[in-house]
Amino acid sequence: MAQTVGIVDIVWQSTKIPTEKGAKLRIGGPKNNAVVTGRQVDYAQEWQHSEITATTRLARGQRFTDLYKSGQGELQVLLDTGQTYVFTDAFLVDDRPEITGGEGGKIQLKWAAGEPQEIIANG
């Protein structure tokens, strides 16, 4: 049997961020949209951005600014199946993240980016 994705690691601007189960990655690129005229269906393309969402935690002694760095930078998404996606133009989106108490200090982070470079490990 082949291994499938189980563990997702994230490195944001040279800081490794541990992630909980359930991290999401949507790889951006051209997207086809249906255009209906009468009984005919055509398509028009548009560009869809990449979106990366992960939940982490704030640990004792850790700085919030290690997680939430404003501005644009490099984001790496490493999968335990050997694929690595490198986004050179990533940035955090939405409001500044909330810290959820009582549940381990959970923080949801969400990035937007263009199309990544995909690296596949031999092995």
mmCIF file with all atom_site columns, C-alpha atoms in Angstrom:
data_model
loop_
_atom_site.group_PDB
_atom_site.id
_atom_site.type_symbol
_atom_site.label_atom_id
_atom_site.label_alt_id
_atom_site.label_comp_id
_atom_site.label_asym_id
_atom_site.label_entity_id
_atom_site.label_seq_id
_atom_site.pdbx_PDB_ins_code
_atom_site.Cartn_x
_atom_site.Cartn_y
_atom_site.Cartn_z
_atom_site.occupancy
_atom_site.B_iso_or_equiv
_atom_site.pdbx_formal_charge
_atom_site.auth_seq_id
_atom_site.auth_comp_id
_atom_site.auth_asym_id
_atom_site.auth_atom_id
_atom_site.pdbx_PDB_model_num
ATOM 1   C CA . MET A 1 1   ? 0.000   0.000  0.000   1.00 0.00 ? 1   MET A CA 1
ATOM 2   C CA . ALA A 1 2   ? 1.073   3.546  -0.688  1.00 0.00 ? 2   ALA A CA 1
ATOM 3   C CA . GLN A 1 3   ? 1.471   6.175  2.008   1.00 0.00 ? 3   GLN A CA 1
ATOM 4   C CA . THR A 1 4   ? -0.890  9.145  1.864   1.00 0.00 ? 4   THR A CA 1
ATOM 5   C CA . VAL A 1 5   ? -0.622  12.573 3.490   1.00 0.00 ? 5   VAL A CA 1
ATOM 6   C CA . GLY A 1 6   ? -0.794  12.446 7.264   1.00 0.00 ? 6   GLY A CA 1
ATOM 7   C CA . ILE A 1 7   ? 1.493   15.082 8.784   1.00 0.00 ? 7   ILE A CA 1
ATOM 8   C CA . VAL A 1 8   ? 1.839   18.654 7.529   1.00 0.00 ? 8   VAL A CA 1
ATOM 9   C CA . ASP A 1 9   ? 4.728   20.829 8.702   1.00 0.00 ? 9   ASP A CA 1
ATOM 10  C CA . ILE A 1 10  ? 4.881   24.556 8.072   1.00 0.00 ? 10  ILE A CA 1
ATOM 11  C CA . VAL A 1 11  ? 7.880   26.896 7.995   1.00 0.00 ? 11  VAL A CA 1
ATOM 12  C CA . TRP A 1 12  ? 6.932   30.592 7.924   1.00 0.00 ? 12  TRP A CA 1
ATOM 13  C CA . GLN A 1 13  ? 9.733   33.080 7.367   1.00 0.00 ? 13  GLN A CA 1
ATOM 14  C CA . SER A 1 14  ? 12.332  30.606 8.729   1.00 0.00 ? 14  SER A CA 1
ATOM 15  C CA . THR A 1 15  ? 10.236  29.692 11.819  1.00 0.00 ? 15  THR A CA 1
ATOM 16  C CA . LYS A 1 16  ? 8.949   26.117 12.040  1.00 0.00 ? 16  LYS A CA 1
ATOM 17  C CA . ILE A 1 17  ? 5.329   26.135 13.194  1.00 0.00 ? 17  ILE A CA 1
ATOM 18  C CA . PRO A 1 18  ? 3.915   22.905 14.655  1.00 0.00 ? 18  PRO A CA 1
ATOM 19  C CA . THR A 1 19  ? 0.459   22.166 13.280  1.00 0.00 ? 19  THR A CA 1
ATOM 20  C CA . GLU A 1 20  ? -2.515  20.239 14.553  1.00 0.00 ? 20  GLU A CA 1
ATOM 21  C CA . LYS A 1 21  ? -4.304  17.616 12.506  1.00 0.00 ? 21  LYS A CA 1
ATOM 22  C CA . GLY A 1 22  ? -6.479  19.166 9.813   1.00 0.00 ? 22  GLY A CA 1
ATOM 23  C CA . ALA A 1 23  ? -4.133  21.645 8.075   1.00 0.00 ? 23  ALA A CA 1
ATOM 24  C CA . LYS A 1 24  ? -5.403  22.570 4.602   1.00 0.00 ? 24  LYS A CA 1
ATOM 25  C CA . LEU A 1 25  ? -3.620  23.437 1.368   1.00 0.00 ? 25  LEU A CA 1
ATOM 26  C CA . ARG A 1 26  ? -5.283  24.657 -1.821  1.00 0.00 ? 26  ARG A CA 1
ATOM 27  C CA . ILE A 1 27  ? -2.742  25.088 -4.595  1.00 0.00 ? 27  ILE A CA 1
ATOM 28  C CA . GLY A 1 28  ? -3.469  28.099 -6.760  1.00 0.00 ? 28  GLY A CA 1
ATOM 29  C CA . GLY A 1 29  ? -3.426  28.348 -10.512 1.00 0.00 ? 29  GLY A CA 1
ATOM 30  C CA . PRO A 1 30  ? -5.801  28.726 -13.449 1.00 0.00 ? 30  PRO A CA 1
ATOM 31  C CA . LYS A 1 31  ? -9.444  27.904 -12.691 1.00 0.00 ? 31  LYS A CA 1
ATOM 32  C CA . ASN A 1 32  ? -12.179 27.190 -15.245 1.00 0.00 ? 32  ASN A CA 1
ATOM 33  C CA . ASN A 1 33  ? -15.575 28.799 -14.689 1.00 0.00 ? 33  ASN A CA 1
ATOM 34  C CA . ALA A 1 34  ? -18.657 27.644 -16.608 1.00 0.00 ? 34  ALA A CA 1
ATOM 35  C CA . VAL A 1 35  ? -20.238 30.217 -18.914 1.00 0.00 ? 35  VAL A CA 1
ATOM 36  C CA . VAL A 1 36  ? -23.744 29.156 -19.981 1.00 0.00 ? 36  VAL A CA 1
ATOM 37  C CA . THR A 1 37  ? -25.368 30.661 -23.081 1.00 0.00 ? 37  THR A CA 1
ATOM 38  C CA . GLY A 1 38  ? -28.700 29.049 -23.859 1.00 0.00 ? 38  GLY A CA 1
ATOM 39  C CA . ARG A 1 39  ? -27.915 25.312 -24.100 1.00 0.00 ? 39  ARG A CA 1
ATOM 40  C CA . GLN A 1 40  ? -24.221 25.740 -24.671 1.00 0.00 ? 40  GLN A CA 1
ATOM 41  C CA . VAL A 1 41  ? -21.568 25.640 -21.977 1.00 0.00 ? 41  VAL A CA 1
ATOM 42  C CA . ASP A 1 42  ? -18.228 27.317 -22.498 1.00 0.00 ? 42  ASP A CA 1
ATOM 43  C CA . TYR A 1 43  ? -15.625 28.333 -19.970 1.00 0.00 ? 43  TYR A CA 1
ATOM 44  C CA . ALA A 1 44  ? -13.684 31.380 -18.937 1.00 0.00 ? 44  ALA A CA 1
ATOM 45  C CA . GLN A 1 45  ? -10.489 31.154 -16.944 1.00 0.00 ? 45  GLN A CA 1
ATOM 46  C CA . GLU A 1 46  ? -9.506  33.150 -13.926 1.00 0.00 ? 46  GLU A CA 1
ATOM 47  C CA . TRP A 1 47  ? -6.595  32.949 -11.542 1.00 0.00 ? 47  TRP A CA 1
ATOM 48  C CA . GLN A 1 48  ? -7.233  31.374 -8.148  1.00 0.00 ? 48  GLN A CA 1
ATOM 49  C CA . HIS A 1 49  ? -4.737  32.087 -5.361  1.00 0.00 ? 49  HIS A CA 1
ATOM 50  C CA . SER A 1 50  ? -3.214  29.437 -3.119  1.00 0.00 ? 50  SER A CA 1
ATOM 51  C CA . GLU A 1 51  ? -4.627  29.202 0.385   1.00 0.00 ? 51  GLU A CA 1
ATOM 52  C CA . ILE A 1 52  ? -2.991  27.536 3.381   1.00 0.00 ? 52  ILE A CA 1
ATOM 53  C CA . THR A 1 53  ? -4.736  27.119 6.753   1.00 0.00 ? 53  THR A CA 1
ATOM 54  C CA . ALA A 1 54  ? -3.258  25.571 9.887   1.00 0.00 ? 54  ALA A CA 1
ATOM 55  C CA . THR A 1 55  ? -3.960  25.509 13.602  1.00 0.00 ? 55  THR A CA 1
ATOM 56  C CA . THR A 1 56  ? -1.064  25.787 16.030  1.00 0.00 ? 56  THR A CA 1
ATOM 57  C CA . ARG A 1 57  ? -0.715  26.718 19.713  1.00 0.00 ? 57  ARG A CA 1
ATOM 58  C CA . LEU A 1 58  ? 1.004   29.337 21.818  1.00 0.00 ? 58  LEU A CA 1
ATOM 59  C CA . ALA A 1 59  ? 3.407   27.644 24.227  1.00 0.00 ? 59  ALA A CA 1
ATOM 60  C CA . ARG A 1 60  ? 5.034   28.966 27.398  1.00 0.00 ? 60  ARG A CA 1
ATOM 61  C CA . GLY A 1 61  ? 7.960   31.227 26.522  1.00 0.00 ? 61  GLY A CA 1
ATOM 62  C CA . GLN A 1 62  ? 6.929   31.514 22.864  1.00 0.00 ? 62  GLN A CA 1
ATOM 63  C CA . ARG A 1 63  ? 6.410   34.946 21.320  1.00 0.00 ? 63  ARG A CA 1
ATOM 64  C CA . PHE A 1 64  ? 3.186   35.634 19.438  1.00 0.00 ? 64  PHE A CA 1
ATOM 65  C CA . THR A 1 65  ? 5.272   37.516 16.881  1.00 0.00 ? 65  THR A CA 1
ATOM 66  C CA . ASP A 1 66  ? 7.090   34.250 16.023  1.00 0.00 ? 66  ASP A CA 1
ATOM 67  C CA . LEU A 1 67  ? 3.768   33.073 14.593  1.00 0.00 ? 67  LEU A CA 1
ATOM 68  C CA . TYR A 1 68  ? 2.209   36.264 13.309  1.00 0.00 ? 68  TYR A CA 1
ATOM 69  C CA . LYS A 1 69  ? 4.747   38.079 11.167  1.00 0.00 ? 69  LYS A CA 1
ATOM 70  C CA . SER A 1 70  ? 3.158   40.742 9.018   1.00 0.00 ? 70  SER A CA 1
ATOM 71  C CA . GLY A 1 71  ? 4.245   41.406 5.485   1.00 0.00 ? 71  GLY A CA 1
ATOM 72  C CA . GLN A 1 72  ? 5.121   39.073 2.658   1.00 0.00 ? 72  GLN A CA 1
ATOM 73  C CA . GLY A 1 73  ? 7.598   36.229 2.948   1.00 0.00 ? 73  GLY A CA 1
ATOM 74  C CA . GLU A 1 74  ? 8.452   32.616 2.246   1.00 0.00 ? 74  GLU A CA 1
ATOM 75  C CA . LEU A 1 75  ? 6.120   29.861 3.381   1.00 0.00 ? 75  LEU A CA 1
ATOM 76  C CA . GLN A 1 76  ? 7.059   26.200 3.071   1.00 0.00 ? 76  GLN A CA 1
ATOM 77  C CA . VAL A 1 77  ? 4.491   23.419 3.416   1.00 0.00 ? 77  VAL A CA 1
ATOM 78  C CA . LEU A 1 78  ? 6.154   20.029 3.947   1.00 0.00 ? 78  LEU A CA 1
ATOM 79  C CA . LEU A 1 79  ? 4.101   16.849 3.657   1.00 0.00 ? 79  LEU A CA 1
ATOM 80  C CA . ASP A 1 80  ? 5.178   13.553 5.217   1.00 0.00 ? 80  ASP A CA 1
ATOM 81  C CA . THR A 1 81  ? 4.812   11.942 1.781   1.00 0.00 ? 81  THR A CA 1
ATOM 82  C CA . GLY A 1 82  ? 7.839   13.852 0.464   1.00 0.00 ? 82  GLY A CA 1
ATOM 83  C CA . GLN A 1 83  ? 6.242   16.819 -1.290  1.00 0.00 ? 83  GLN A CA 1
ATOM 84  C CA . THR A 1 84  ? 7.316   20.318 -0.332  1.00 0.00 ? 84  THR A CA 1
ATOM 85  C CA . TYR A 1 85  ? 5.546   23.416 -1.604  1.00 0.00 ? 85  TYR A CA 1
ATOM 86  C CA . VAL A 1 86  ? 7.477   26.691 -1.488  1.00 0.00 ? 86  VAL A CA 1
ATOM 87  C CA . PHE A 1 87  ? 5.517   29.930 -1.724  1.00 0.00 ? 87  PHE A CA 1
ATOM 88  C CA . THR A 1 88  ? 7.851   32.923 -2.063  1.00 0.00 ? 88  THR A CA 1
ATOM 89  C CA . ASP A 1 89  ? 5.023   35.479 -2.014  1.00 0.00 ? 89  ASP A CA 1
ATOM 90  C CA . ALA A 1 90  ? 2.904   34.328 0.962   1.00 0.00 ? 90  ALA A CA 1
ATOM 91  C CA . PHE A 1 91  ? 1.255   36.598 3.502   1.00 0.00 ? 91  PHE A CA 1
ATOM 92  C CA . LEU A 1 92  ? -1.118  36.131 6.422   1.00 0.00 ? 92  LEU A CA 1
ATOM 93  C CA . VAL A 1 93  ? -4.721  37.097 5.692   1.00 0.00 ? 93  VAL A CA 1
ATOM 94  C CA . ASP A 1 94  ? -7.775  37.989 7.779   1.00 0.00 ? 94  ASP A CA 1
ATOM 95  C CA . ASP A 1 95  ? -7.648  39.725 11.112  1.00 0.00 ? 95  ASP A CA 1
ATOM 96  C CA . ARG A 1 96  ? -4.864  39.132 13.582  1.00 0.00 ? 96  ARG A CA 1
ATOM 97  C CA . PRO A 1 97  ? -5.382  35.603 14.911  1.00 0.00 ? 97  PRO A CA 1
ATOM 98  C CA . GLU A 1 98  ? -7.233  34.910 18.136  1.00 0.00 ? 98  GLU A CA 1
ATOM 99  C CA . ILE A 1 99  ? -5.762  32.795 20.936  1.00 0.00 ? 99  ILE A CA 1
ATOM 100 C CA . THR A 1 100 ? -8.259  30.245 22.275  1.00 0.00 ? 100 THR A CA 1
ATOM 101 C CA . GLY A 1 101 ? -7.752  29.549 25.967  1.00 0.00 ? 101 GLY A CA 1
ATOM 102 C CA . GLY A 1 102 ? -8.695  26.281 27.604  1.00 0.00 ? 102 GLY A CA 1
ATOM 103 C CA . GLU A 1 103 ? -7.856  24.375 24.437  1.00 0.00 ? 103 GLU A CA 1
ATOM 104 C CA . GLY A 1 104 ? -4.092  24.642 24.498  1.00 0.00 ? 104 GLY A CA 1
ATOM 105 C CA . GLY A 1 105 ? -3.874  28.239 23.299  1.00 0.00 ? 105 GLY A CA 1
ATOM 106 C CA . LYS A 1 106 ? -4.998  27.344 19.783  1.00 0.00 ? 106 LYS A CA 1
ATOM 107 C CA . ILE A 1 107 ? -4.300  29.854 17.036  1.00 0.00 ? 107 ILE A CA 1
ATOM 108 C CA . GLN A 1 108 ? -5.606  29.493 13.488  1.00 0.00 ? 108 GLN A CA 1
ATOM 109 C CA . LEU A 1 109 ? -3.322  30.952 10.826  1.00 0.00 ? 109 LEU A CA 1
ATOM 110 C CA . LYS A 1 110 ? -4.316  31.490 7.193   1.00 0.00 ? 110 LYS A CA 1
ATOM 111 C CA . TRP A 1 111 ? -2.035  32.469 4.336   1.00 0.00 ? 111 TRP A CA 1
ATOM 112 C CA . ALA A 1 112 ? -2.636  33.474 0.729   1.00 0.00 ? 112 ALA A CA 1
ATOM 113 C CA . ALA A 1 113 ? -0.028  33.121 -1.999  1.00 0.00 ? 113 ALA A CA 1
ATOM 114 C CA . GLY A 1 114 ? 0.497   32.630 -5.707  1.00 0.00 ? 114 GLY A CA 1
ATOM 115 C CA . GLU A 1 115 ? 1.495   29.385 -7.387  1.00 0.00 ? 115 GLU A CA 1
ATOM 116 C CA . PRO A 1 116 ? 4.148   27.409 -5.467  1.00 0.00 ? 116 PRO A CA 1
ATOM 117 C CA . GLN A 1 117 ? 7.279   25.625 -6.533  1.00 0.00 ? 117 GLN A CA 1
ATOM 118 C CA . GLU A 1 118 ? 6.744   21.902 -5.886  1.00 0.00 ? 118 GLU A CA 1
ATOM 119 C CA . ILE A 1 119 ? 9.690   19.790 -4.753  1.00 0.00 ? 119 ILE A CA 1
ATOM 120 C CA . ILE A 1 120 ? 9.360   16.012 -4.514  1.00 0.00 ? 120 ILE A CA 1
ATOM 121 C CA . ALA A 1 121 ? 11.858  14.122 -2.362  1.00 0.00 ? 121 ALA A CA 1
ATOM 122 C CA . ASN A 1 122 ? 13.353  10.973 -3.830  1.00 0.00 ? 122 ASN A CA 1
ATOM 123 C CA . GLY A 1 123 ? 13.004  8.141  -1.575  1.00 0.00 ? 123 GLY A CA 1
#
